[in-house]
């Protein structure tokens, strides 16, 4: 459930609620396999490539990125941070940090982080440097098109992965899935880096007693470490049609008898 501002609402409670939402989401991002190697994640955010001189004026440009499925799962985890309407939004978390921490160095840091986030994450925000432009054309018809890396990345995230935005796909389709993915990988990695950095900043502020967030927030389970479920239970059986207990605390009626025997029960579809 989202956190929304209301007239007369306690601003401290509002910002604290947004930080709680951010911490849970950012910890889920932090737990992703791409973040296991921090240096590699930071490098990936910079769109690394190698250039090999082939002679006669030709060079080979090579980029090696993780499998699409891996980046796709990471994109799903960071997506709520990109949406300003979500309670866990990165920008809302920054605003909350600014509310609780008003020392000059904190203010300077949050302002710089906000500008960097908007410049990199917003496909329509102006920027003076960084990034790249992809241009394509048809020698026969004279048709040309161009898109920058942010718009290509946005098309992959919201057209190919977490949504199927037909407008974004139509605009980016001439460039192909490969170009969309190539642009998205550094953006996803960069968003992960920024989220984890802000999470660690929040952790430090919490340790200093400046936020007053619930301690359990930083230990609560946010990802599954096992997808095997094995339980030892007491089993009962009854004729088909026998009512189940009213709730988890209600006793079994006499119609239910303890299960006995060594038969292994299988799911009906097995």
XYZ file of C-alpha atoms in Angstrom:
270
model
C 0.000 0.000 0.000
C 1.407 3.355 -0.974
C 2.101 6.278 1.318
C 0.272 9.427 0.353
C 0.383 12.913 1.777
C -2.748 14.156 3.541
C -3.729 17.507 4.946
C -2.670 17.666 8.578
C -0.559 14.508 8.324
C 2.616 14.333 10.392
C 5.422 15.027 7.878
C 7.886 13.086 10.001
C 5.684 9.998 9.913
C 5.192 10.442 6.161
C 8.919 10.596 5.438
C 9.672 7.778 7.868
C 7.130 5.587 6.098
C 8.771 6.308 2.753
C 12.178 5.419 4.144
C 10.796 2.162 5.484
C 9.445 1.309 2.042
C 12.735 2.262 0.403
C 14.852 0.212 2.807
C 12.883 -2.950 2.076
C 13.065 -2.442 -1.679
C 16.742 -1.423 -1.671
C 17.671 -4.438 0.430
C 15.979 -6.612 -2.190
C 18.068 -4.882 -4.851
C 21.190 -5.357 -2.728
C 20.486 -9.085 -2.495
C 20.413 -9.558 -6.276
C 23.189 -11.688 -7.768
C 24.459 -8.762 -9.873
C 25.299 -6.908 -6.652
C 27.334 -9.801 -5.224
C 30.470 -8.355 -6.845
C 30.361 -4.647 -6.052
C 33.297 -3.641 -8.232
C 31.839 -5.517 -11.190
C 28.447 -3.842 -10.665
C 30.024 -0.382 -10.557
C 31.999 -1.174 -13.699
C 28.840 -2.419 -15.449
C 27.111 0.868 -14.644
C 29.784 2.630 -16.688
C 28.970 0.662 -19.875
C 32.441 -0.905 -20.210
C 33.827 -1.802 -23.615
C 37.096 -2.688 -25.284
C 38.444 -1.376 -28.576
C 40.819 -3.471 -30.663
C 42.742 -1.975 -33.579
C 42.269 -4.205 -36.645
C 44.436 -2.100 -38.935
C 43.533 -0.257 -42.142
C 41.469 2.209 -40.100
C 39.144 -0.449 -38.639
C 38.573 -1.204 -34.969
C 36.502 -3.795 -33.148
C 34.337 -2.534 -30.298
C 33.253 -5.262 -27.885
C 30.916 -5.266 -24.885
C 30.255 -8.331 -22.727
C 27.131 -8.091 -20.567
C 25.306 -10.538 -18.272
C 22.542 -12.719 -19.702
C 19.306 -10.872 -20.463
C 17.350 -12.981 -17.966
C 19.676 -11.908 -15.155
C 19.370 -8.213 -15.996
C 15.621 -8.621 -16.459
C 15.189 -9.814 -12.867
C 17.353 -6.925 -11.654
C 15.238 -4.462 -13.661
C 12.110 -5.803 -11.997
C 13.638 -5.134 -8.586
C 14.748 -1.569 -9.338
C 11.686 -0.493 -11.306
C 9.656 0.749 -8.258
C 12.588 2.994 -7.343
C 12.316 4.684 -10.743
C 8.625 5.519 -10.332
C 8.057 8.738 -8.402
C 4.530 7.628 -7.555
C 5.690 4.554 -5.621
C 6.179 4.802 -1.872
C 9.706 3.385 -2.170
C 10.740 5.835 -4.908
C 14.416 6.775 -4.795
C 13.561 10.473 -5.002
C 11.057 10.179 -2.147
C 13.693 8.478 -0.037
C 16.137 11.289 -0.829
C 13.532 13.859 0.193
C 13.004 11.968 3.440
C 16.733 11.979 4.180
C 16.746 15.717 3.506
C 13.868 16.182 5.936
C 15.601 14.422 8.823
C 19.171 15.521 8.091
C 19.690 19.210 7.433
C 23.394 19.571 8.050
C 25.163 21.310 5.119
C 27.055 18.193 4.026
C 23.843 16.120 4.039
C 21.987 18.775 2.058
C 24.790 19.030 -0.480
C 24.891 15.257 -0.912
C 21.126 14.838 -1.351
C 20.919 17.702 -3.853
C 23.736 16.258 -5.955
C 22.180 12.777 -5.804
C 18.813 14.167 -6.906
C 20.302 15.952 -9.924
C 22.289 12.854 -10.922
C 19.237 10.606 -10.602
C 16.994 12.833 -12.692
C 19.659 13.292 -15.352
C 20.343 9.567 -15.725
C 16.971 7.974 -14.971
C 14.590 10.391 -16.720
C 14.684 9.741 -20.466
C 13.367 13.249 -21.178
C 15.613 15.208 -18.829
C 18.211 17.434 -20.483
C 21.865 16.528 -20.095
C 25.010 18.147 -21.364
C 27.349 15.169 -21.373
C 27.458 11.428 -20.926
C 25.537 8.744 -22.739
C 25.462 8.100 -26.454
C 23.267 8.418 -29.526
C 22.443 5.592 -31.930
C 21.789 6.632 -35.545
C 20.504 4.347 -38.284
C 19.483 4.907 -41.887
C 18.561 3.372 -45.234
C 20.819 4.257 -48.174
C 18.074 3.476 -50.672
C 15.114 5.365 -49.211
C 17.039 8.012 -47.307
C 15.159 7.120 -44.114
C 16.994 7.900 -40.869
C 16.278 7.633 -37.159
C 18.117 8.236 -33.919
C 17.590 7.601 -30.204
C 19.815 8.124 -27.211
C 20.718 5.405 -24.741
C 18.184 6.528 -22.118
C 15.235 6.193 -24.481
C 16.473 2.849 -25.755
C 16.905 1.629 -22.175
C 13.461 2.880 -21.205
C 11.960 1.032 -24.155
C 13.569 -2.218 -23.005
C 12.424 -1.801 -19.388
C 8.873 -0.647 -20.093
C 8.362 -2.227 -23.486
C 10.176 -5.556 -23.349
C 10.259 -6.382 -19.644
C 7.958 -5.019 -16.934
C 5.299 -3.604 -19.301
C 4.441 -3.763 -22.976
C 4.322 -0.069 -23.824
C 3.492 -0.118 -27.523
C 4.436 3.533 -28.068
C 7.923 2.993 -26.671
C 8.345 -0.213 -28.635
C 7.193 1.395 -31.869
C 9.723 4.190 -31.489
C 12.591 1.882 -30.556
C 11.726 -1.144 -32.706
C 13.846 -0.091 -35.723
C 16.932 -0.296 -33.499
C 16.235 -3.875 -32.443
C 16.106 -5.700 -29.145
C 19.888 -5.890 -28.941
C 20.331 -2.100 -28.926
C 17.550 -1.680 -26.374
C 19.132 -4.232 -24.064
C 22.652 -2.858 -24.575
C 21.427 0.544 -23.436
C 19.427 -0.819 -20.503
C 22.174 -2.851 -18.824
C 24.258 0.123 -17.614
C 21.114 1.977 -16.495
C 19.872 -0.966 -14.431
C 23.332 -1.476 -12.910
C 23.658 2.242 -12.171
C 20.234 2.349 -10.473
C 21.302 -0.616 -8.344
C 24.514 1.160 -7.342
C 22.673 4.347 -6.394
C 20.013 2.456 -4.456
C 22.611 0.524 -2.452
C 24.626 3.668 -1.780
C 21.530 5.445 -0.459
C 20.620 2.354 1.574
C 24.029 2.428 3.245
C 23.616 6.148 3.877
C 20.287 5.449 5.572
C 21.902 2.686 7.611
C 24.555 5.109 8.866
C 21.935 7.706 9.772
C 19.901 5.052 11.565
C 22.982 3.978 13.542
C 23.500 7.607 14.554
C 19.934 7.723 15.868
C 18.718 10.310 13.367
C 15.871 8.390 11.763
C 14.142 6.267 14.378
C 13.216 3.488 11.954
C 12.212 0.070 13.337
C 15.341 -2.034 13.877
C 13.588 -5.100 12.454
C 13.367 -3.293 9.114
C 17.024 -4.021 8.450
C 16.725 -7.751 9.208
C 13.302 -8.571 7.795
C 13.305 -11.233 5.092
C 13.190 -9.602 1.655
C 14.314 -12.457 -0.605
C 13.938 -16.221 -0.506
C 17.107 -18.182 0.067
C 15.388 -21.528 -0.527
C 12.474 -22.565 -2.711
C 12.099 -26.028 -1.196
C 9.316 -26.419 1.354
C 9.428 -29.396 3.718
C 7.300 -29.517 6.858
C 6.630 -32.104 9.536
C 2.939 -31.954 10.394
C 0.200 -33.974 12.065
C -2.110 -35.225 9.332
C -5.833 -36.003 9.562
C -8.286 -37.578 7.133
C -12.057 -37.454 6.805
C -14.722 -38.515 4.303
C -15.096 -36.269 1.254
C -17.392 -33.362 2.060
C -16.501 -33.158 5.751
C -16.277 -29.476 6.780
C -12.794 -28.217 7.571
C -12.118 -26.534 10.918
C -13.459 -22.976 11.082
C -10.003 -21.468 11.509
C -6.386 -22.288 12.337
C -7.107 -22.520 16.080
C -10.338 -24.516 15.914
C -10.106 -28.232 16.839
C -10.819 -31.053 14.406
C -14.221 -32.670 14.789
C -14.598 -36.381 15.525
C -15.059 -37.006 11.801
C -11.378 -36.269 11.330
C -9.070 -39.110 12.348
C -5.261 -39.057 12.571
C -3.578 -40.317 9.436
C -1.891 -43.681 9.815
C 0.128 -45.882 7.542
C 3.142 -45.357 5.316
C 1.366 -44.230 2.148
C 2.977 -41.281 0.398
C 0.314 -38.781 -0.639
C 0.816 -37.059 -3.990
C -0.742 -33.973 -5.478
C -3.809 -34.805 -7.546
C -1.976 -33.850 -10.746
C 1.032 -36.069 -10.040
